[in-house]
Coordinates of C-alpha atoms and ligand atoms in Angstrom, one line a residue:
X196 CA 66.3 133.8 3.8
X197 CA 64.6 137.1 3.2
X198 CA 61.3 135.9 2.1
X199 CA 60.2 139.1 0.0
X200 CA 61.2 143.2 0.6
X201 CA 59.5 143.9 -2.6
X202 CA 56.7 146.3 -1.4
X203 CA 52.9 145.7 -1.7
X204 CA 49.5 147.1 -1.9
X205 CA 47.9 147.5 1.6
X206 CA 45.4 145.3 0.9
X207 CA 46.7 142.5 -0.3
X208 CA 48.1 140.0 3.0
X209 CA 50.8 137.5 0.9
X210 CA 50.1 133.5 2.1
X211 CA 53.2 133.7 4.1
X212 CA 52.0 136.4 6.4
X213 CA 48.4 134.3 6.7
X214 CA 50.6 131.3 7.6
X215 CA 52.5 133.0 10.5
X216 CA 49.1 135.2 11.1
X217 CA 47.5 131.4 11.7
X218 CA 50.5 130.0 13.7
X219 CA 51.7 132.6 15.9
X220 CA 51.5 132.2 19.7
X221 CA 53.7 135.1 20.3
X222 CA 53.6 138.3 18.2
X223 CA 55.9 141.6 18.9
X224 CA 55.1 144.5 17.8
X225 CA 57.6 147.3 17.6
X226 CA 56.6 151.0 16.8
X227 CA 58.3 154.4 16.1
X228 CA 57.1 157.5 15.4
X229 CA 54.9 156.6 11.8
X230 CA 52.0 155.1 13.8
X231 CA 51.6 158.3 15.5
X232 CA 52.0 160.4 12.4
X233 CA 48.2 160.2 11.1
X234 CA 47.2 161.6 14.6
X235 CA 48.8 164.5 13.7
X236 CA 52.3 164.0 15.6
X237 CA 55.3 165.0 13.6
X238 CA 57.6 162.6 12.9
X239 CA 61.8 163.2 13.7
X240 CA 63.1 163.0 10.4
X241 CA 60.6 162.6 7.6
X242 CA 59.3 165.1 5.1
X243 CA 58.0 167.9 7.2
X244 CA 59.3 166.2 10.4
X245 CA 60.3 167.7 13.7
X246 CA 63.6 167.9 13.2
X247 CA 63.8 169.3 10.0
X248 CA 63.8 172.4 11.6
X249 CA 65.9 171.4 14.6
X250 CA 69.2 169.2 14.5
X251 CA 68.4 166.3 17.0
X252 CA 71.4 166.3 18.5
X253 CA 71.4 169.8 19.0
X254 CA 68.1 168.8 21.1
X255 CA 67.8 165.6 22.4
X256 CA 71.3 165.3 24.2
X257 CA 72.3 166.1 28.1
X258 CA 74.8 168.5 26.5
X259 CA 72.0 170.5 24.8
X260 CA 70.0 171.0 28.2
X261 CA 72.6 171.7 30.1
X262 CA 73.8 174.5 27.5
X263 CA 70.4 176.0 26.9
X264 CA 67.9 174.4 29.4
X265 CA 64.8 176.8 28.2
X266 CA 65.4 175.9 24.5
X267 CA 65.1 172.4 24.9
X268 CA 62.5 173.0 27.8
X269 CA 60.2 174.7 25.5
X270 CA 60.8 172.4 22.4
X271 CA 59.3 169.8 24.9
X272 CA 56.3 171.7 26.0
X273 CA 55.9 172.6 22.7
X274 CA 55.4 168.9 21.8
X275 CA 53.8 168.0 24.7
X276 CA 50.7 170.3 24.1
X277 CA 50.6 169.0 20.7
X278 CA 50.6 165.4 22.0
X279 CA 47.8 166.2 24.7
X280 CA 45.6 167.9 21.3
X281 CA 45.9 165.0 19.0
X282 CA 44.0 161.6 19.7
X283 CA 45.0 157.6 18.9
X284 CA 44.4 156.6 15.2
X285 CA 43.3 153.4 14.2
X286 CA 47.2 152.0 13.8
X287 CA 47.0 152.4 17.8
X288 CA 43.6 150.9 18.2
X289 CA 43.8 147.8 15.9
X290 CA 47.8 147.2 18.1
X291 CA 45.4 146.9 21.0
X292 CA 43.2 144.7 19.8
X293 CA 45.6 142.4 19.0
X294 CA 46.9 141.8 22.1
X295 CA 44.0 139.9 22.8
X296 CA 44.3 137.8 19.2
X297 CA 47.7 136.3 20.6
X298 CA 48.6 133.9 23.6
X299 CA 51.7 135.6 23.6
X300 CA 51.6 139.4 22.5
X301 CA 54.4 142.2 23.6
X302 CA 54.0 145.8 22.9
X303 CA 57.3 147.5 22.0
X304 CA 57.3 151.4 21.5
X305 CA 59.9 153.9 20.7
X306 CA 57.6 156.4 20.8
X307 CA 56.9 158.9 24.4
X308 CA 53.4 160.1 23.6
X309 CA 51.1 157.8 26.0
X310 CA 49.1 157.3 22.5
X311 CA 49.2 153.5 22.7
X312 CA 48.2 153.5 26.7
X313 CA 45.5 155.8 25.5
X314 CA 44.3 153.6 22.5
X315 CA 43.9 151.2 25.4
X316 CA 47.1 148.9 25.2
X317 CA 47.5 147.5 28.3
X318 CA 51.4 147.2 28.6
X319 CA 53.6 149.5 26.5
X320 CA 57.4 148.6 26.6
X321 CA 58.5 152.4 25.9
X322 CA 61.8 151.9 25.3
X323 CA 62.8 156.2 25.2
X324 CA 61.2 157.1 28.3
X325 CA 57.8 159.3 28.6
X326 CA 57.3 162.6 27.4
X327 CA 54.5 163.0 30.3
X328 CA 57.1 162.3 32.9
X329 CA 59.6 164.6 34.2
X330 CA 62.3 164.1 36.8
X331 CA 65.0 166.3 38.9
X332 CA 68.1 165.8 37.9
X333 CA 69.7 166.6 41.1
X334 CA 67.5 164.8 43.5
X335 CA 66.0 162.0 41.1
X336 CA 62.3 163.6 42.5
X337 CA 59.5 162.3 39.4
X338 CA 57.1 164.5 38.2
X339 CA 54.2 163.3 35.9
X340 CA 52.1 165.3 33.7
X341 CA 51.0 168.5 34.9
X342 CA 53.1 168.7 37.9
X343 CA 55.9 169.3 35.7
X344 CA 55.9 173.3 35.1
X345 CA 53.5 173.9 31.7
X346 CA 56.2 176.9 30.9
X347 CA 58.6 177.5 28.3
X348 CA 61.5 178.6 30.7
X349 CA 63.1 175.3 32.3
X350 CA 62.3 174.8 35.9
X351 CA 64.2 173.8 39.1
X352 CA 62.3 171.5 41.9
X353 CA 62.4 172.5 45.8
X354 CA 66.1 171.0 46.0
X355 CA 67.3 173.9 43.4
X356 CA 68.3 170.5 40.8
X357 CA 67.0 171.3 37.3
X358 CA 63.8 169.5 36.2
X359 CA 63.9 167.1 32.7
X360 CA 61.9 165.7 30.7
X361 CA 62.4 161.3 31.7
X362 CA 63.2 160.6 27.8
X363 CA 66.3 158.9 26.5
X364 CA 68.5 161.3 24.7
X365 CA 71.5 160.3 22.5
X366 CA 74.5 159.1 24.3
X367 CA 72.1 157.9 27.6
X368 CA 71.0 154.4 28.6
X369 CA 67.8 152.5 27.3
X370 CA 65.9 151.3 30.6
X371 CA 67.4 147.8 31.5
X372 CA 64.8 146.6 32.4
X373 CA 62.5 147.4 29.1
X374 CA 65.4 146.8 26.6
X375 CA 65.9 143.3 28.6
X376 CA 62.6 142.6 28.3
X377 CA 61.7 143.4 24.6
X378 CA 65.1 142.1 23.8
X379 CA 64.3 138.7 25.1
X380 CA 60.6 138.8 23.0
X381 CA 62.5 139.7 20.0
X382 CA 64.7 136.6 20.1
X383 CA 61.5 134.2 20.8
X384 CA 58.5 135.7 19.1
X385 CA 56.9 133.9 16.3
X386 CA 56.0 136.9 14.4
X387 CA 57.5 140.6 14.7
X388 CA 55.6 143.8 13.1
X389 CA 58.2 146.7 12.8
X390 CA 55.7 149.5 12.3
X391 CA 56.3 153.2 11.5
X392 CA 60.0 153.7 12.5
X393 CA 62.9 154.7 9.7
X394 CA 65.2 152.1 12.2
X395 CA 68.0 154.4 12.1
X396 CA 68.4 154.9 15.9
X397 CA 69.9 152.0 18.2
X398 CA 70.1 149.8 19.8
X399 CA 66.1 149.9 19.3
X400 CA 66.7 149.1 15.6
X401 CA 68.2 145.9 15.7
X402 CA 65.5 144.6 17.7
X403 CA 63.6 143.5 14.2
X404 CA 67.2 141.9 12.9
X405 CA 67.2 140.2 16.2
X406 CA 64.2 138.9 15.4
X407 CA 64.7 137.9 11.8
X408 CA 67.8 136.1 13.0
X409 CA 65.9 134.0 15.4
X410 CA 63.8 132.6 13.1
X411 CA 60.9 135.1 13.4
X412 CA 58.4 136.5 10.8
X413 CA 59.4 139.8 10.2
X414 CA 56.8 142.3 9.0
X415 CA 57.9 146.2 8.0
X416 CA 54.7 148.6 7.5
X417 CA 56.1 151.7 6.4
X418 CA 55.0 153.9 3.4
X419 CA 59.0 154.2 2.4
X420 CA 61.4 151.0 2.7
X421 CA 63.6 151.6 6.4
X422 CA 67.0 151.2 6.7
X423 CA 66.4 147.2 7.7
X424 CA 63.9 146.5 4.7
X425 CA 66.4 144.6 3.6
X426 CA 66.8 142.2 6.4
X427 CA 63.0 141.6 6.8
X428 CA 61.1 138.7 5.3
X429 CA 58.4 141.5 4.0
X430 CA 57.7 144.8 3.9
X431 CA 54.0 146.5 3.6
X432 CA 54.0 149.3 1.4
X433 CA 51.9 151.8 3.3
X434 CA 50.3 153.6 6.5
X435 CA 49.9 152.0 9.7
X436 CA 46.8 153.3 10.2
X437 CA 45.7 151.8 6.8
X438 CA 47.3 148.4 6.6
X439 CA 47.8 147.2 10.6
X440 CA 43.6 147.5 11.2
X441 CA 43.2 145.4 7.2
X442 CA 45.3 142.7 8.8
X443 CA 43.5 142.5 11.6
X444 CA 40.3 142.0 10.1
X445 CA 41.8 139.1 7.9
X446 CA 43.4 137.7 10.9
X447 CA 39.4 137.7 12.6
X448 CA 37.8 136.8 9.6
X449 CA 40.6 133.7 9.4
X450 CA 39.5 132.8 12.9
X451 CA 36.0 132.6 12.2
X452 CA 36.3 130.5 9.0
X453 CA 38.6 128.3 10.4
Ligands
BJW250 C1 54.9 156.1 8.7 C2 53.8 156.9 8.6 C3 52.6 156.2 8.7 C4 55.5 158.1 8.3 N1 52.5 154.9 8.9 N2 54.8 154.8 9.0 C5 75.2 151.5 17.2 C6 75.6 152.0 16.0 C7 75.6 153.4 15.7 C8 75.2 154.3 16.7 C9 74.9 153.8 17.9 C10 74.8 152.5 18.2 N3 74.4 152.3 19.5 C11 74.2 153.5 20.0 C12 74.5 154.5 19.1 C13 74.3 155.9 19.3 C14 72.9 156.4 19.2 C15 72.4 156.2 17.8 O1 71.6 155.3 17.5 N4 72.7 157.1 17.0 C16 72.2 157.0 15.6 C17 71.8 158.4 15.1 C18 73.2 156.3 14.7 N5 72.1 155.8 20.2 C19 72.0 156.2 21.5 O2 72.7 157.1 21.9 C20 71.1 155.5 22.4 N6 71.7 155.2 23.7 C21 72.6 154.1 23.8 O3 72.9 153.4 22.8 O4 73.2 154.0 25.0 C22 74.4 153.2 25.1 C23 75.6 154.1 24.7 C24 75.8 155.2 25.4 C25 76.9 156.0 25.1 C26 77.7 155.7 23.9 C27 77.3 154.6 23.2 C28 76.2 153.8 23.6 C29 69.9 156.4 22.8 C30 69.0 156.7 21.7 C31 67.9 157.6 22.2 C32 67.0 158.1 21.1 N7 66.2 159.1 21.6 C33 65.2 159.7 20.7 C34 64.6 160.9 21.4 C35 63.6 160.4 22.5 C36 63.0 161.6 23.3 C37 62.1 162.4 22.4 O5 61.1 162.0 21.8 O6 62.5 163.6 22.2 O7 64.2 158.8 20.3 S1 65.9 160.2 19.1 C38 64.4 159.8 18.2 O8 64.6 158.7 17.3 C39 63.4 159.3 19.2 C40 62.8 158.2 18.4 O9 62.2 157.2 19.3 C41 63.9 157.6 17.7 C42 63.5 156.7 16.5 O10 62.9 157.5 15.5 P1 61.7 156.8 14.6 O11 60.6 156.4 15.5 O12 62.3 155.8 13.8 O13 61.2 158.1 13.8 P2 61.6 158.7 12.4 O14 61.0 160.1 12.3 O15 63.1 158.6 12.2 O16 60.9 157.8 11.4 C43 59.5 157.8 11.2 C44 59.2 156.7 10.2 O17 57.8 156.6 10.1 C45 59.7 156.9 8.8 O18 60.3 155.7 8.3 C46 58.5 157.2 8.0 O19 58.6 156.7 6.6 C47 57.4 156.4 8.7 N8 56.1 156.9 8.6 N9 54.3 158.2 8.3 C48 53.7 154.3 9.1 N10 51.5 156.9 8.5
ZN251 ZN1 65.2 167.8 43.2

């Protein structure tokens, strides 16, 4: 039964989310590019986003690269410098603390800007690859941060293969491995935070139904309703960077009076 998707004021944690905050040996948390926004990363698609000015699919598809390599090439360094300028915000920092709050805790991230690693998560899921890692498409060679040319103009490695960025564009494969693994938390968590992601890209998005379906807790934080708000059993009206550290401190202070 969906609990409640009527929105709420940051502050205010409903009994139902203490209960599963109290209960919960294992907790996913699932991420897209909102918790990274009040560092200063544009998001893909909302007001002011990335791809306002850019089509995504012109962008972020094999076909794109292989039709103009330097365009896509550059719209990557471009956001690669901006990643590299901005630092985590305390959304990221209070996700790493609560690894440690959990017996069970899995980090889930669409996201590609090393921003939870550097907030000082200890095992990010990154389900779209790593903006920070490059690869040769001709010879599979990897290339991680600055080893991969800092240019605008696309590059080719020593084998004369073109050199990409090691994200997941549209049409291409998830990493088995990672969508396996946050797949399998999904389906046997107690308690699932979907945090900062407009769900609209899959199969990432389904991973909070997944949950829901399984019997999980489902938490949206979001300052707008996603397109699952609907199939969650409540949604937090608000920024990560606001409302994930506020239930943090509830969850500690709960601890400590228990
Ligand atoms: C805040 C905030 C604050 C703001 N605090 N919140 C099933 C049905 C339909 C289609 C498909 C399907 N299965 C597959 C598809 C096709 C396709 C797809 O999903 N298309 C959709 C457009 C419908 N999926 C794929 O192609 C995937 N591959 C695949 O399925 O392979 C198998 C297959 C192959 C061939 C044929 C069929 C199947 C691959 C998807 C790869 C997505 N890649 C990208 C780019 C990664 C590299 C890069 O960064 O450049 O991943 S696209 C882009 O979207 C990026 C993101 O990770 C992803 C999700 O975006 P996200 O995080 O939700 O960001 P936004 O901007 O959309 O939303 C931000 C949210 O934050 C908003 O809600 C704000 O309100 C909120 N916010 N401030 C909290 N302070
Ligand atoms: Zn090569």
């Amino acid at each position: 039964m969906n609990m409640s998707a009527a929105p709420r004021d940051a502050s205010m944690i409903s009994p139902s989310l203490e209960h599963a905050l109290e209960t919960a040996r294992h907790v996913v948390v699932f991420t897209g590019a909102g918790v990274s926004a009040e560092s200063g990363v544009p998001t893909f698609r909302s007001a002011g986003g990335l791809w306002e000015k850019y089509d995504p699919h012109q962008l972020a598809t094999h076909e794109a690269f292989s039709h103009d390599p330097d365009l896509v090439w550059s719209w990557y360094s471009w956001r690669r410098n901006t990643i590299r300028g901005v630092e985590p915000n305390p959304g990221h920092y209070a996700i790493a603390e609560a690894e440690q709050l959990f017996p069970q805790f899995t980090l889930v991230t669409q996201n590609v800007d090393n921003l939870h690693q550097r907030a000082g998560s200890s095992r990010v899921h990154e389900l779209h690859g790593n903006i920070e890692r490059s690869r040769c498409l001709a010879c599979g060679t990897y290339f991680m941060g600055d080893e991969a040319p800092p240019t605008d103009k696309a590059q080719s490695c020593s084998c004369g293969g073109f050199i990409r960025p090691d994200v997941v564009w549209f049409g291409e494969s998830l990493p088995m491995e990672e969508l396996q693994h946050a797949q399998n938390a999904a389906t046997s968590c107690d308690l699932l935070f979907t945090i900062g992601t407009a769900a609209t890209v899959y199969p990432a998005a389904m991973l909070p139904v997944m949950a829901r379906r399984a019997g999980a807790y489902v938490v949206e934080i979001n300052p707008e309703p996603s397109s699952i708000a609907h199939e969650v059993s409540e949604c937090i009206t608000g920024a990560s960077g606001v409302v994930f550290p506020v239930i943090i401190e509830r969850l500690k202070q709960l601890r400590t009076t228990a």
